[in-house]
Every structure is written in C-alpha cells, then in structure tokens.
mmCIF file of C-alpha atoms and ligand atoms in Angstrom:
data_model
loop_
_atom_site.group_PDB
_atom_site.id
_atom_site.type_symbol
_atom_site.label_atom_id
_atom_site.label_comp_id
_atom_site.label_asym_id
_atom_site.label_seq_id
_atom_site.Cartn_x
_atom_site.Cartn_y
_atom_site.Cartn_z
ATOM 1 C CA MET A 1433 0.021 -0.029 -0.048
ATOM 2 C CA CYS A 1434 1.245 3.553 -0.392
ATOM 3 C CA TYR A 1435 -1.096 6.226 0.698
ATOM 4 C CA PHE A 1436 -3.774 7.292 2.662
ATOM 5 C CA LEU A 1437 -5.003 10.258 1.623
ATOM 6 C CA VAL A 1438 -7.979 12.238 4.024
ATOM 7 C CA VAL A 1439 -9.850 15.513 2.620
ATOM 8 C CA ILE A 1440 -11.578 17.246 4.501
ATOM 9 C CA ILE A 1441 -13.870 20.010 3.711
ATOM 10 C CA ALA A 1442 -16.128 22.139 5.738
ATOM 11 C CA ASN A 1443 -19.014 24.415 6.482
ATOM 12 C CA ALA A 1444 -19.685 27.786 7.074
ATOM 13 C CA SER A 1445 -19.529 30.186 9.933
ATOM 14 C CA TYR A 1446 -19.288 33.816 10.224
ATOM 15 C CA GLU A 1447 -16.843 35.660 11.002
ATOM 16 C CA GLU A 1448 -16.503 38.378 14.063
ATOM 17 C CA PRO A 1449 -18.032 42.161 12.203
ATOM 18 C CA SER A 1450 -14.542 43.810 13.902
ATOM 19 C CA VAL A 1451 -13.275 42.461 10.870
ATOM 20 C CA ILE A 1452 -14.658 45.081 8.507
ATOM 21 C CA SER A 1453 -12.919 48.251 10.490
ATOM 22 C CA LYS A 1454 -9.489 46.526 9.482
ATOM 23 C CA GLU A 1455 -8.493 47.399 6.200
ATOM 24 C CA ARG A 1456 -9.800 45.297 3.671
ATOM 25 C CA GLY A 1457 -7.879 42.916 1.403
ATOM 26 C CA TRP A 1458 -8.428 41.681 -2.075
ATOM 27 C CA PHE A 1459 -11.092 39.254 -2.481
ATOM 28 C CA ILE A 1460 -10.647 36.866 -5.597
ATOM 29 C CA PHE A 1461 -13.905 34.658 -6.634
ATOM 30 C CA ILE A 1462 -13.092 31.482 -8.583
ATOM 31 C CA ASP A 1463 -16.369 29.454 -10.708
ATOM 32 C CA LEU A 1464 -15.832 26.201 -12.874
ATOM 33 C CA ASP A 1465 -16.599 26.597 -16.077
ATOM 34 C CA ALA A 1466 -19.431 24.373 -17.275
ATOM 35 C CA PHE A 1467 -18.976 22.558 -14.084
ATOM 36 C CA TYR A 1468 -20.632 18.931 -14.426
ATOM 37 C CA ALA A 1469 -19.911 18.928 -18.146
ATOM 38 C CA SER A 1470 -16.041 19.600 -17.712
ATOM 39 C CA VAL A 1471 -16.048 16.501 -15.020
ATOM 40 C CA GLU A 1472 -17.959 14.665 -17.607
ATOM 41 C CA ILE A 1473 -15.247 15.453 -20.064
ATOM 42 C CA LEU A 1474 -12.171 14.523 -18.322
ATOM 43 C CA GLN A 1475 -14.108 10.976 -17.818
ATOM 44 C CA HIS A 1476 -14.560 11.027 -21.662
ATOM 45 C CA PRO A 1477 -12.043 12.748 -23.544
ATOM 46 C CA GLU A 1478 -14.099 12.421 -26.778
ATOM 47 C CA LEU A 1479 -16.657 14.620 -25.502
ATOM 48 C CA LYS A 1480 -13.804 17.791 -26.021
ATOM 49 C CA GLY A 1481 -15.312 20.398 -28.224
ATOM 50 C CA THR A 1482 -18.746 19.037 -28.812
ATOM 51 C CA PRO A 1483 -22.295 19.950 -27.501
ATOM 52 C CA MET A 1484 -23.224 17.965 -24.811
ATOM 53 C CA VAL A 1485 -25.566 18.987 -21.857
ATOM 54 C CA VAL A 1486 -25.264 16.985 -18.313
ATOM 55 C CA CYS A 1487 -28.807 16.041 -17.322
ATOM 56 C CA MET A 1488 -30.948 15.677 -14.322
ATOM 57 C CA GLY A 1489 -34.149 13.326 -14.723
ATOM 58 C CA SER A 1490 -34.637 10.991 -17.800
ATOM 59 C CA LEU A 1491 -33.125 11.345 -20.938
ATOM 60 C CA GLN A 1492 -36.267 10.329 -22.663
ATOM 61 C CA GLY A 1493 -39.098 12.162 -21.042
ATOM 62 C CA ARG A 1494 -39.124 15.084 -19.204
ATOM 63 C CA GLY A 1495 -35.173 15.657 -17.943
ATOM 64 C CA VAL A 1496 -33.635 19.103 -17.679
ATOM 65 C CA VAL A 1497 -30.577 20.305 -18.834
ATOM 66 C CA SER A 1498 -28.056 20.644 -15.257
ATOM 67 C CA THR A 1499 -25.035 22.502 -17.487
ATOM 68 C CA ALA A 1500 -24.250 22.917 -21.082
ATOM 69 C CA SER A 1501 -21.306 22.933 -22.455
ATOM 70 C CA TYR A 1502 -20.348 26.329 -23.826
ATOM 71 C CA GLU A 1503 -20.421 24.914 -27.616
ATOM 72 C CA ALA A 1504 -24.063 24.391 -26.590
ATOM 73 C CA ARG A 1505 -24.599 27.378 -25.057
ATOM 74 C CA LYS A 1506 -24.066 28.932 -28.713
ATOM 75 C CA TYR A 1507 -27.348 27.617 -29.452
ATOM 76 C CA GLY A 1508 -29.168 28.920 -26.557
ATOM 77 C CA VAL A 1509 -29.145 25.666 -24.469
ATOM 78 C CA HIS A 1510 -28.852 26.232 -20.496
ATOM 79 C CA SER A 1511 -28.997 25.248 -17.432
ATOM 80 C CA GLY A 1512 -32.793 24.498 -16.530
ATOM 81 C CA MET A 1513 -34.327 24.075 -19.837
ATOM 82 C CA PRO A 1514 -36.552 20.898 -20.339
ATOM 83 C CA LEU A 1515 -33.838 18.328 -22.274
ATOM 84 C CA ARG A 1516 -36.612 18.843 -25.114
ATOM 85 C CA ARG A 1517 -36.376 21.950 -25.531
ATOM 86 C CA ALA A 1518 -32.651 22.069 -25.703
ATOM 87 C CA ILE A 1519 -32.302 18.953 -28.071
ATOM 88 C CA SER A 1520 -34.958 21.055 -30.703
ATOM 89 C CA LEU A 1521 -33.000 24.128 -30.705
ATOM 90 C CA CYS A 1522 -29.473 22.334 -30.931
ATOM 91 C CA PRO A 1523 -29.438 18.561 -33.424
ATOM 92 C CA GLY A 1524 -27.008 16.118 -32.229
ATOM 93 C CA LEU A 1525 -26.828 17.955 -28.902
ATOM 94 C CA ILE A 1526 -25.201 14.636 -27.011
ATOM 95 C CA LEU A 1527 -26.863 13.884 -23.379
ATOM 96 C CA VAL A 1528 -24.693 12.851 -20.605
ATOM 97 C CA PRO A 1529 -26.547 11.402 -17.539
ATOM 98 C CA ALA A 1530 -25.553 13.062 -14.033
ATOM 99 C CA HIS A 1531 -22.764 11.649 -11.372
ATOM 100 C CA HIS A 1532 -23.079 13.433 -8.424
ATOM 101 C CA ALA A 1533 -21.050 11.803 -6.286
ATOM 102 C CA LEU A 1534 -18.211 12.479 -8.985
ATOM 103 C CA TYR A 1535 -18.513 16.040 -9.082
ATOM 104 C CA GLU A 1536 -18.798 16.493 -5.349
ATOM 105 C CA GLU A 1537 -15.537 14.748 -5.125
ATOM 106 C CA TYR A 1538 -13.713 16.777 -8.063
ATOM 107 C CA SER A 1539 -15.484 20.363 -5.708
ATOM 108 C CA ALA A 1540 -13.395 18.648 -2.779
ATOM 109 C CA ARG A 1541 -10.121 18.020 -4.635
ATOM 110 C CA VAL A 1542 -10.544 22.146 -5.951
ATOM 111 C CA TYR A 1543 -11.173 23.259 -2.374
ATOM 112 C CA ALA A 1544 -8.419 21.559 -0.712
ATOM 113 C CA LEU A 1545 -6.543 22.930 -3.530
ATOM 114 C CA LEU A 1546 -7.395 26.464 -3.252
ATOM 115 C CA LYS A 1547 -6.786 25.745 0.655
ATOM 116 C CA THR A 1548 -2.893 25.558 -0.408
ATOM 117 C CA PHE A 1549 -3.252 29.373 -1.151
ATOM 118 C CA SER A 1550 -5.146 30.521 1.670
ATOM 119 C CA GLU A 1551 -6.471 29.864 4.689
ATOM 120 C CA ARG A 1552 -9.008 32.015 4.414
ATOM 121 C CA ILE A 1553 -11.404 30.547 1.937
ATOM 122 C CA GLN A 1554 -15.272 30.160 1.609
ATOM 123 C CA LYS A 1555 -16.686 27.679 0.253
ATOM 124 C CA VAL A 1556 -19.663 29.378 -1.545
ATOM 125 C CA SER A 1557 -21.491 26.500 -3.298
ATOM 126 C CA ILE A 1558 -20.010 23.389 -5.002
ATOM 127 C CA ASP A 1559 -18.524 24.934 -7.853
ATOM 128 C CA GLU A 1560 -17.358 28.097 -6.244
ATOM 129 C CA ALA A 1561 -15.184 30.061 -3.528
ATOM 130 C CA CYS A 1562 -13.885 32.923 -2.900
ATOM 131 C CA LEU A 1563 -10.544 33.900 -0.843
ATOM 132 C CA GLU A 1564 -9.293 36.309 0.600
ATOM 133 C CA LEU A 1565 -5.423 38.168 0.451
ATOM 134 C CA ASP A 1566 -3.827 40.682 2.267
ATOM 135 C CA PRO A 1567 -4.251 44.503 1.101
ATOM 136 C CA HIS A 1568 -0.741 44.462 -0.144
ATOM 137 C CA SER A 1569 -0.261 41.127 -2.028
ATOM 138 C CA GLU A 1570 -0.393 40.544 -6.283
ATOM 139 C CA PRO A 1571 -3.943 39.614 -6.878
ATOM 140 C CA GLU A 1572 -3.893 39.427 -10.341
ATOM 141 C CA LYS A 1573 -0.933 37.100 -10.294
ATOM 142 C CA MET A 1574 -1.903 35.036 -7.709
ATOM 143 C CA ALA A 1575 -5.279 34.772 -9.780
ATOM 144 C CA LEU A 1576 -3.681 33.542 -12.829
ATOM 145 C CA ALA A 1577 -1.652 30.926 -10.201
ATOM 146 C CA ILE A 1578 -4.844 29.602 -8.990
ATOM 147 C CA GLN A 1579 -6.600 28.903 -12.735
ATOM 148 C CA SER A 1580 -3.044 27.269 -14.140
ATOM 149 C CA ALA A 1581 -3.422 25.190 -10.992
ATOM 150 C CA ILE A 1582 -6.688 24.435 -11.294
ATOM 151 C CA LYS A 1583 -6.547 23.191 -15.130
ATOM 152 C CA GLU A 1584 -3.183 21.174 -15.070
ATOM 153 C CA LYS A 1585 -3.489 19.625 -11.532
ATOM 154 C CA LEU A 1586 -6.936 18.507 -11.992
ATOM 155 C CA GLY A 1587 -7.857 19.769 -15.568
ATOM 156 C CA LEU A 1588 -10.808 21.813 -15.207
ATOM 157 C CA PRO A 1589 -11.611 25.425 -16.406
ATOM 158 C CA SER A 1590 -12.379 27.945 -14.115
ATOM 159 C CA THR A 1591 -12.620 31.757 -14.183
ATOM 160 C CA ILE A 1592 -11.357 34.319 -11.689
ATOM 161 C CA GLY A 1593 -13.143 37.868 -10.390
ATOM 162 C CA VAL A 1594 -10.321 39.984 -8.399
ATOM 163 C CA ALA A 1595 -12.133 42.855 -6.511
ATOM 164 C CA SER A 1596 -12.040 44.938 -3.299
ATOM 165 C CA ASN A 1597 -15.114 43.046 -1.985
ATOM 166 C CA LYS A 1598 -17.290 39.578 -2.798
ATOM 167 C CA LEU A 1599 -19.717 41.202 -4.942
ATOM 168 C CA VAL A 1600 -17.620 42.974 -7.226
ATOM 169 C CA ALA A 1601 -15.301 40.005 -7.237
ATOM 170 C CA LYS A 1602 -18.195 37.794 -8.598
ATOM 171 C CA ILE A 1603 -19.810 39.861 -10.670
ATOM 172 C CA ALA A 1604 -16.329 40.387 -12.448
ATOM 173 C CA CYS A 1605 -15.875 36.642 -12.655
ATOM 174 C CA ASP A 1606 -19.205 37.119 -14.142
ATOM 175 C CA LEU A 1607 -18.180 38.762 -16.863
ATOM 176 C CA ALA A 1608 -14.786 37.389 -17.709
ATOM 177 C CA LYS A 1609 -16.755 33.936 -18.691
ATOM 178 C CA PRO A 1610 -15.534 31.388 -19.286
ATOM 179 C CA ASN A 1611 -10.892 30.885 -18.852
ATOM 180 C CA GLY A 1612 -10.722 34.893 -18.119
ATOM 181 C CA VAL A 1613 -9.396 36.335 -15.295
ATOM 182 C CA LYS A 1614 -10.808 40.098 -14.498
ATOM 183 C CA VAL A 1615 -9.216 42.386 -12.041
ATOM 184 C CA VAL A 1616 -11.717 45.678 -10.933
ATOM 185 C CA PRO A 1617 -8.806 47.966 -9.553
ATOM 186 C CA LYS A 1618 -9.604 49.551 -6.140
ATOM 187 C CA GLY A 1619 -11.703 52.364 -6.357
ATOM 188 C CA THR A 1620 -13.160 51.899 -9.409
ATOM 189 C CA GLU A 1621 -15.612 49.270 -8.339
ATOM 190 C CA LYS A 1622 -18.649 51.903 -8.968
ATOM 191 C CA THR A 1623 -18.038 52.842 -12.535
ATOM 192 C CA PHE A 1624 -17.114 48.899 -13.212
ATOM 193 C CA LEU A 1625 -21.067 48.204 -12.426
ATOM 194 C CA ALA A 1626 -22.604 51.381 -13.520
ATOM 195 C CA PRO A 1627 -23.364 50.020 -17.471
ATOM 196 C CA LEU A 1628 -24.163 46.697 -16.293
ATOM 197 C CA PRO A 1629 -27.917 45.145 -16.499
ATOM 198 C CA VAL A 1630 -29.217 45.399 -13.120
ATOM 199 C CA GLU A 1631 -29.901 41.387 -13.177
ATOM 200 C CA LYS A 1632 -26.431 41.325 -12.984
ATOM 201 C CA ILE A 1633 -26.671 41.735 -8.775
ATOM 202 C CA PRO A 1634 -26.809 38.216 -7.402
ATOM 203 C CA GLU A 1635 -30.706 37.932 -5.741
ATOM 204 C CA VAL A 1636 -31.685 40.368 -8.027
ATOM 205 C CA GLY A 1637 -33.988 37.758 -9.773
ATOM 206 C CA PRO A 1638 -36.809 37.987 -12.841
ATOM 207 C CA ALA A 1639 -39.068 39.377 -10.222
ATOM 208 C CA THR A 1640 -37.260 41.906 -9.418
ATOM 209 C CA VAL A 1641 -36.084 43.006 -12.273
ATOM 210 C CA LYS A 1642 -39.464 43.655 -13.660
ATOM 211 C CA LYS A 1643 -40.277 45.599 -10.793
ATOM 212 C CA LEU A 1644 -37.407 47.795 -11.114
ATOM 213 C CA HIS A 1645 -37.703 48.268 -15.174
ATOM 214 C CA THR A 1646 -41.430 49.824 -14.178
ATOM 215 C CA MET A 1647 -39.016 52.030 -11.953
ATOM 216 C CA GLY A 1648 -37.135 53.085 -15.394
ATOM 217 C CA VAL A 1649 -34.087 51.230 -13.332
ATOM 218 C CA ILE A 1650 -32.035 49.173 -16.501
ATOM 219 C CA THR A 1651 -28.873 49.577 -15.525
ATOM 220 C CA ILE A 1652 -26.967 49.852 -12.000
ATOM 221 C CA ASP A 1653 -25.975 53.151 -12.537
ATOM 222 C CA ASP A 1654 -29.640 53.840 -12.754
ATOM 223 C CA LEU A 1655 -30.263 51.768 -9.334
ATOM 224 C CA ALA A 1656 -27.772 54.020 -7.596
ATOM 225 C CA LYS A 1657 -29.543 57.119 -8.149
ATOM 226 C CA ILE A 1658 -32.422 55.699 -7.201
ATOM 227 C CA PRO A 1659 -32.541 57.662 -3.240
ATOM 228 C CA GLU A 1660 -32.478 54.484 -0.942
ATOM 229 C CA GLU A 1661 -35.226 55.603 1.082
ATOM 230 C CA GLN A 1662 -37.632 54.577 -1.811
ATOM 231 C CA LEU A 1663 -35.539 51.402 -2.462
ATOM 232 C CA ILE A 1664 -35.754 50.406 1.014
ATOM 233 C CA GLU A 1665 -39.800 51.593 0.572
ATOM 234 C CA ARG A 1666 -40.425 49.335 -2.131
ATOM 235 C CA PHE A 1667 -37.973 46.021 -1.401
ATOM 236 C CA GLY A 1668 -37.916 46.841 2.422
ATOM 237 C CA LYS A 1669 -34.100 45.277 3.970
ATOM 238 C CA ARG A 1670 -33.323 44.112 0.711
ATOM 239 C CA GLY A 1671 -33.129 47.527 -0.744
ATOM 240 C CA ARG A 1672 -30.377 49.016 1.457
ATOM 241 C CA TYR A 1673 -29.050 45.960 -0.353
ATOM 242 C CA PHE A 1674 -29.093 46.760 -3.582
ATOM 243 C CA HIS A 1675 -28.780 50.943 -3.148
ATOM 244 C CA LEU A 1676 -24.717 49.690 -1.417
ATOM 245 C CA ALA A 1677 -24.971 47.061 -4.409
ATOM 246 C CA SER A 1678 -24.914 49.710 -6.907
ATOM 247 C CA LEU A 1679 -22.537 52.157 -5.412
ATOM 248 C CA GLY A 1680 -19.881 48.493 -5.333
ATOM 249 C CA ILE A 1681 -19.995 48.196 -1.606
ATOM 250 C CA ASP A 1682 -20.193 44.783 0.229
ATOM 251 C CA LEU A 1683 -18.885 45.002 3.727
ATOM 252 C CA SER A 1684 -19.888 41.400 4.234
ATOM 253 C CA PRO A 1685 -16.698 39.304 5.398
ATOM 254 C CA LEU A 1686 -15.891 36.154 4.409
ATOM 255 C CA GLU A 1687 -17.691 32.910 6.352
ATOM 256 C CA LEU A 1688 -15.270 31.013 7.047
ATOM 257 C CA GLU A 1689 -15.198 26.649 7.617
ATOM 258 C CA THR A 1690 -15.843 26.074 10.762
ATOM 259 C CA ARG A 1691 -17.118 22.092 10.489
ATOM 260 C CA PRO A 1692 -15.830 19.165 7.744
ATOM 261 C CA ARG A 1693 -18.661 18.094 5.594
ATOM 262 C CA SER A 1694 -16.658 15.251 4.523
ATOM 263 C CA MET A 1695 -13.842 12.744 5.503
ATOM 264 C CA SER A 1696 -11.984 10.117 3.094
ATOM 265 C CA ARG A 1697 -9.318 7.872 3.266
ATOM 266 C CA GLU A 1698 -8.535 5.895 0.282
ATOM 267 C CA VAL A 1699 -4.988 3.479 -0.207
ATOM 268 C CA THR A 1700 -3.490 3.009 -3.806
ATOM 269 C CA PHE A 1701 -1.885 -0.930 -3.953
ATOM 270 C CA ASN A 1702 1.269 -1.456 -4.952
ATOM 271 C CA LYS A 1703 -0.144 -4.095 -7.304
ATOM 272 C CA ASP A 1704 -3.787 -4.320 -9.333
ATOM 273 C CA THR A 1705 -5.828 -6.444 -7.403
ATOM 274 C CA LYS A 1706 -8.915 -8.553 -7.860
ATOM 275 C CA ASN A 1707 -8.699 -10.030 -4.169
ATOM 276 C CA LEU A 1708 -12.437 -9.273 -3.162
ATOM 277 C CA GLU A 1709 -10.964 -10.486 0.537
ATOM 278 C CA LEU A 1710 -8.580 -7.601 0.315
ATOM 279 C CA LEU A 1711 -10.736 -4.796 -1.013
ATOM 280 C CA ARG A 1712 -12.749 -5.926 2.264
ATOM 281 C CA LYS A 1713 -10.030 -5.903 4.669
ATOM 282 C CA GLU A 1714 -8.940 -2.394 3.592
ATOM 283 C CA LEU A 1715 -12.755 -1.457 3.646
ATOM 284 C CA TYR A 1716 -12.641 -2.770 7.554
ATOM 285 C CA SER A 1717 -9.493 -0.742 8.271
ATOM 286 C CA MET A 1718 -9.900 2.547 6.658
ATOM 287 C CA SER A 1719 -13.868 2.342 8.401
ATOM 288 C CA GLN A 1720 -11.705 2.278 11.692
ATOM 289 C CA LYS A 1721 -9.829 5.149 11.471
ATOM 290 C CA LEU A 1722 -13.123 7.097 9.636
ATOM 291 C CA ALA A 1723 -14.796 6.324 13.002
ATOM 292 C CA GLU A 1724 -11.979 7.671 15.374
ATOM 293 C CA ASP A 1725 -11.985 10.855 12.914
ATOM 294 C CA LEU A 1726 -15.610 11.345 13.239
ATOM 295 C CA LYS A 1727 -15.644 10.791 17.177
ATOM 296 C CA ILE A 1728 -12.260 12.817 17.389
ATOM 297 C CA GLN A 1729 -14.598 15.648 16.124
ATOM 298 C CA GLY A 1730 -17.873 14.646 17.774
ATOM 299 C CA LEU A 1731 -19.786 13.637 14.620
ATOM 300 C CA VAL A 1732 -21.845 11.651 13.027
ATOM 301 C CA ALA A 1733 -22.539 10.998 9.088
ATOM 302 C CA LYS A 1734 -25.358 9.931 7.158
ATOM 303 C CA THR A 1735 -24.044 8.770 3.826
ATOM 304 C CA VAL A 1736 -21.488 6.577 3.344
ATOM 305 C CA PHE A 1737 -18.787 7.019 -0.065
ATOM 306 C CA ILE A 1738 -16.833 4.146 -1.769
ATOM 307 C CA LYS A 1739 -14.284 5.227 -4.401
ATOM 308 C CA LEU A 1740 -13.061 2.658 -6.779
ATOM 309 C CA ARG A 1741 -10.154 2.887 -10.011
ATOM 310 C CA TYR A 1742 -9.463 0.185 -11.710
ATOM 311 C CA SER A 1743 -6.229 -0.539 -13.876
ATOM 312 C CA ASP A 1744 -7.212 1.758 -16.821
ATOM 313 C CA PHE A 1745 -7.635 4.981 -13.809
ATOM 314 C CA SER A 1746 -11.397 4.444 -14.405
ATOM 315 C CA THR A 1747 -12.759 5.909 -11.403
ATOM 316 C CA LEU A 1748 -16.445 5.192 -9.795
ATOM 317 C CA LEU A 1749 -17.480 6.516 -7.253
ATOM 318 C CA ARG A 1750 -21.406 4.334 -5.350
ATOM 319 C CA GLN A 1751 -23.090 6.202 -1.555
ATOM 320 C CA LEU A 1752 -25.426 5.002 -0.052
ATOM 321 C CA THR A 1753 -27.604 7.244 2.354
ATOM 322 C CA LEU A 1754 -28.217 6.279 6.074
ATOM 323 C CA THR A 1755 -31.742 5.824 7.813
ATOM 324 C CA SER A 1756 -29.530 7.203 10.873
ATOM 325 C CA PRO A 1757 -26.895 8.663 11.209
ATOM 326 C CA THR A 1758 -23.486 6.923 12.378
ATOM 327 C CA HIS A 1759 -19.944 6.981 14.051
ATOM 328 C CA ASN A 1760 -20.073 3.056 14.229
ATOM 329 C CA PRO A 1761 -16.911 1.591 11.934
ATOM 330 C CA LEU A 1762 -18.821 -1.231 11.852
ATOM 331 C CA GLU A 1763 -21.803 -0.300 9.813
ATOM 332 C CA ILE A 1764 -19.780 2.193 7.893
ATOM 333 C CA ALA A 1765 -17.497 -1.174 6.754
ATOM 334 C CA SER A 1766 -21.125 -2.608 6.282
ATOM 335 C CA CYS A 1767 -22.087 0.120 4.046
ATOM 336 C CA GLY A 1768 -19.158 0.265 2.314
ATOM 337 C CA ILE A 1769 -19.241 -3.276 1.987
ATOM 338 C CA LEU A 1770 -22.313 -3.929 0.318
ATOM 339 C CA LEU A 1771 -21.789 -0.933 -2.149
ATOM 340 C CA LEU A 1772 -18.140 -2.592 -3.315
ATOM 341 C CA LYS A 1773 -20.476 -6.327 -3.632
ATOM 342 C CA ALA A 1774 -23.084 -4.198 -5.783
ATOM 343 C CA ASN A 1775 -20.470 -2.418 -7.849
ATOM 344 C CA LEU A 1776 -17.117 -4.100 -8.556
ATOM 345 C CA GLN A 1777 -17.125 -5.565 -11.587
ATOM 346 C CA LYS A 1778 -14.936 -8.530 -11.013
ATOM 347 C CA ASN A 1779 -13.178 -9.133 -14.077
ATOM 348 C CA ARG A 1780 -11.549 -5.814 -14.017
ATOM 349 C CA ALA A 1781 -8.399 -5.532 -11.512
ATOM 350 C CA VAL A 1782 -8.227 -2.460 -8.639
ATOM 351 C CA ARG A 1783 -5.579 0.223 -8.548
ATOM 352 C CA LEU A 1784 -7.252 2.146 -5.756
ATOM 353 C CA ILE A 1785 -10.002 2.010 -3.027
ATOM 354 C CA GLY A 1786 -11.278 4.755 -0.823
ATOM 355 C CA LEU A 1787 -14.213 4.939 1.494
ATOM 356 C CA GLY A 1788 -15.382 8.053 2.683
ATOM 357 C CA VAL A 1789 -18.482 9.774 4.585
ATOM 358 C CA ARG A 1790 -20.705 13.393 3.929
ATOM 359 C CA ASN A 1791 -23.463 15.024 5.132
ATOM 360 C CA LEU A 1792 -22.158 15.061 8.316
ATOM 361 C CA ILE A 1793 -23.961 16.193 11.342
ATOM 362 C CA ALA A 1794 -22.801 16.445 15.381
ATOM 363 C CA ARG A 1795 -23.573 13.829 17.594
ATOM 364 C CA ASN A 1796 -26.293 14.139 20.375
ATOM 365 C CA LYS A 1797 -23.791 12.937 23.812
ATOM 366 C CA THR A 1798 -25.213 10.195 25.700
ATOM 367 C CA LYS A 1799 -26.306 10.860 29.031
ATOM 368 C CA LYS A 1800 -23.495 8.614 30.345
ATOM 369 C CA GLU A 1801 -21.050 10.961 28.503
ATOM 370 C CA GLU A 1802 -22.298 14.321 29.853
ATOM 371 C CA LYS A 1803 -22.044 13.087 32.880
ATOM 372 C CA GLU A 1804 -18.337 12.089 32.652
ATOM 373 C CA GLU A 1805 -17.701 15.595 30.848
ATOM 374 C CA LYS A 1806 -19.077 16.839 34.140
ATOM 375 C CA ASN A 1807 -17.067 15.164 36.803
HETATM 376 P P1 LIG B 3168 -22.772 26.995 -12.218
HETATM 377 O O1 LIG B 3168 -21.554 27.462 -12.135
HETATM 378 O O2 LIG B 3168 -23.995 28.027 -12.460
HETATM 379 O O3 LIG B 3168 -22.758 26.704 -14.228
HETATM 380 P P2 LIG B 3168 -21.977 26.112 -14.826
HETATM 381 O O4 LIG B 3168 -20.607 25.668 -13.689
HETATM 382 O O5 LIG B 3168 -22.157 24.718 -14.893
HETATM 383 O O6 LIG B 3168 -20.979 26.768 -15.909
HETATM 384 P P3 LIG B 3168 -20.377 28.620 -15.831
HETATM 385 O O7 LIG B 3168 -19.867 28.741 -14.461
HETATM 386 O O8 LIG B 3168 -18.963 28.070 -16.302
HETATM 387 O O9 LIG B 3168 -21.654 29.467 -15.960
HETATM 388 O O10 LIG B 3168 -23.570 26.024 -11.761
HETATM 389 C C1 LIG B 3168 -22.444 24.364 -11.184
HETATM 390 C C2 LIG B 3168 -23.196 23.146 -11.213
HETATM 391 O O11 LIG B 3168 -24.192 23.231 -10.900
HETATM 392 C C3 LIG B 3168 -23.595 23.012 -13.131
HETATM 393 O O12 LIG B 3168 -22.273 22.320 -13.361
HETATM 394 C C4 LIG B 3168 -24.688 22.178 -12.594
HETATM 395 C C5 LIG B 3168 -25.618 22.343 -11.708
HETATM 396 N N1 LIG B 3168 -26.455 23.504 -11.829
HETATM 397 C C6 LIG B 3168 -27.592 22.375 -11.707
HETATM 398 O O13 LIG B 3168 -27.853 21.161 -11.568
HETATM 399 N N2 LIG B 3168 -28.525 23.264 -12.194
HETATM 400 C C7 LIG B 3168 -28.925 24.385 -12.556
HETATM 401 O O14 LIG B 3168 -30.034 25.285 -12.843
HETATM 402 C C8 LIG B 3168 -27.934 25.439 -12.211
HETATM 403 C C9 LIG B 3168 -27.542 26.746 -12.604
HETATM 404 C C10 LIG B 3168 -26.684 24.586 -11.981
HETATM 405 MG MG1 LIG B 3169 -19.680 27.160 -12.907
#
C-alpha cells in the first residue's frame, strides 16, 4: 500500500464583524466553467469540443439540463432548460446523465487545492469559492496562478474575478466567463458596475428585475441614482442591499469554515488486485480510521461512499444514505462492503479503493458521556 489521503471540506460560520473595520484585502472569486460538463469531459475526453449537456432526470422523458458545454450554449441551451427544448434548439446535442458523487469529489479536490493558496477561504457553492488576500498582495498574479493550478493539477477550466469585495469579485467573474481573469482596481468598483444590467447583481431575480424596470431602472447606474429610502420603501431590507450594491459596496466578511463536510481515506495498491477479500479488509481498516476521525470531531455521518479506481484509471464513486447517522466502524464498513459488492466488476483489477463519509452532523452526546464530562 502506498499512501492514505484524507480530504476534509468544511461548513461555514460567520466571522466577527470587527474585521470590517480593518483595512480590507483583495477578494478572489473562483467559479469553475461548465462544471459538471467539464468533469464529464475528463472521464470521456472524446466529448471535448462537442455540444453536450449533463442532464437530470430521464434522458428521454421530462429531464432537464443541469449544465451545458459552451459549444451547446451557442445554440441557446442553458441550465434548467427542459431536455426536449434543448434537443430542438441544438440538433446532435449529446446527452450525458449526471454523476453527483463524482462532482462532489472534484469539488472537494478543488477546495483542497485552493486551501493551499490561502486559509482564508469560503466555499460558496459546489463550484464556487472566494479567497481573501492581504491588501499588499499581488492579486492578479495570484489569480493566474490559481487558475493554472486548477487546470494543470485537476484538468478543470475556471474563471476568476478579483476585487476589493466579494460582490464585485463575483460580478467580475461572471463577466470574464469562460476561462478568464478580471481584476477591478480599487476605487473603480462603481464605474465598473455602472453600465451593467441590474440583473447582474446577485439576488436580483426575474421578479425584482420586472419591478425595477417599471421604475425605469435598467442598468446598475440607474439603480445608483434612486434614493436609498425609496428602495427600502419598495423592497424592505433588500432595498438597502440594492443601494449599497449599486455603489459597488459590500462589507460582508468571508464565511470561514468550522466543521468538515466530508472525510475520506483511500489506498493505492502496489499491484492492482481482483482479490475481494483484500478489498474488504481495506474497507474494514479504513472504516476504523474514519470512525476515529468522526469521534474526535464529535460528528456522525449520514452518507457513506466508496471510490474504486480500476487499472485503466477509470474511477467509480457510489454512495449510500443511512436511515440514522453513525460513527460506528462496523456500520461504516458494512455500507462500504455493500457498495463494493453491488458495484465491483469482478473481472477488472482495482488500483485504488477509497471509503468516505459525508453529510456530517454533530453527534448528540449520551447521558453517560455528559455526566462523565461534568465530573
Ligand atoms: P454554475 O456555476 O452556475 O454553472 P456552470 O459551472 O455549469 O457554468 P459556468 O459557471 O461556466 O457558467 O453551476 C455549477 C453546477 O451546478 C453546474 O455545472 C451544474 C449545476 N447546476 C444545476 O444542476 N442546475 C442549475 O440550474 C444550475 C444553474 C447549475
Ligand atoms: Mg460554474
């Protein structure tokens, strides 16, 4: 056996507002390009450059587009579109079913890579993260280095926005898609936003856009000219947010992580194996270690997953959600073995096997443990 690898992702918690009064740094907003589609292309390189969509639901029936490759987007295909419509817009469109566990796995890898650039990081969504750098750093160089690392180490394309706050960095990222880097120099936030349509502001959805249009507000500059009181009267608390956003102001701090989202162990064999007993033994041994990690962190897991990599490097991830969360090594091992038996192709040699848990929640202590703690 060569090595063990532990992947830990984390949840968010709010930072103390006192940080706001300090000199603020640079915010680097990263969003992976056509994320699910890019992961599928890594598994099936022949899809590269084709108009393709990753879909949820039935491929024939009432499925919808999860995401579309940029080649398919040229035909007007986009996320959330019914598949039938997508096919009618883009003849020859290639349909690929979604593999969520695989996307979670890549998301975790990207996050772990980003953490090597800065500990000050917020995971915003499955394919977005925001990093904060100190005010005297060189953010453009850093952004380019991050983009190359994601491409070279993980094979994924991404776009990065850089600005003095999260909001403007996110909008800059949106404008630079795909595969771009856009830096908004400090002091130019308002003028950068001014010509953009109001819907570029996150949280300005179709209903709000409609209302703003009836008020004659089309661009962010139009929004900036409306008195704050009028926006608050019309939109309540969100009115203040719209006002500040239109000026390019966002004082919200990064939401830093506290609790891990998943934990996993994996082992690569010195020699590829078809030996089921050996695979079972590895799962048992990894389950012990995972259970220990869970206990140390006071957590229980709702989902158990396995990873199998065959000798040709094709990789399979399968997961199982439990009826009640656990930190019991035997339960974790049993799930792993169940997944192994259901999915292992016995005629193929395995290069790597992994076991992991996700959907982690805090464990309620037993009465006995609480008593012991008090004494
Ligand atoms: P996005 O980042 O919004 O989209 P994207 O990464 O596919 O494309 P890009 O960022 O280059 O514009 O969403 C990330 C993933 O989330 C996306 O690949 C698939 C999934 N998703 C859905 O399943 N349904 C949706 O409606 C959206 C918007 C995304
Ligand atoms: Mg994306």
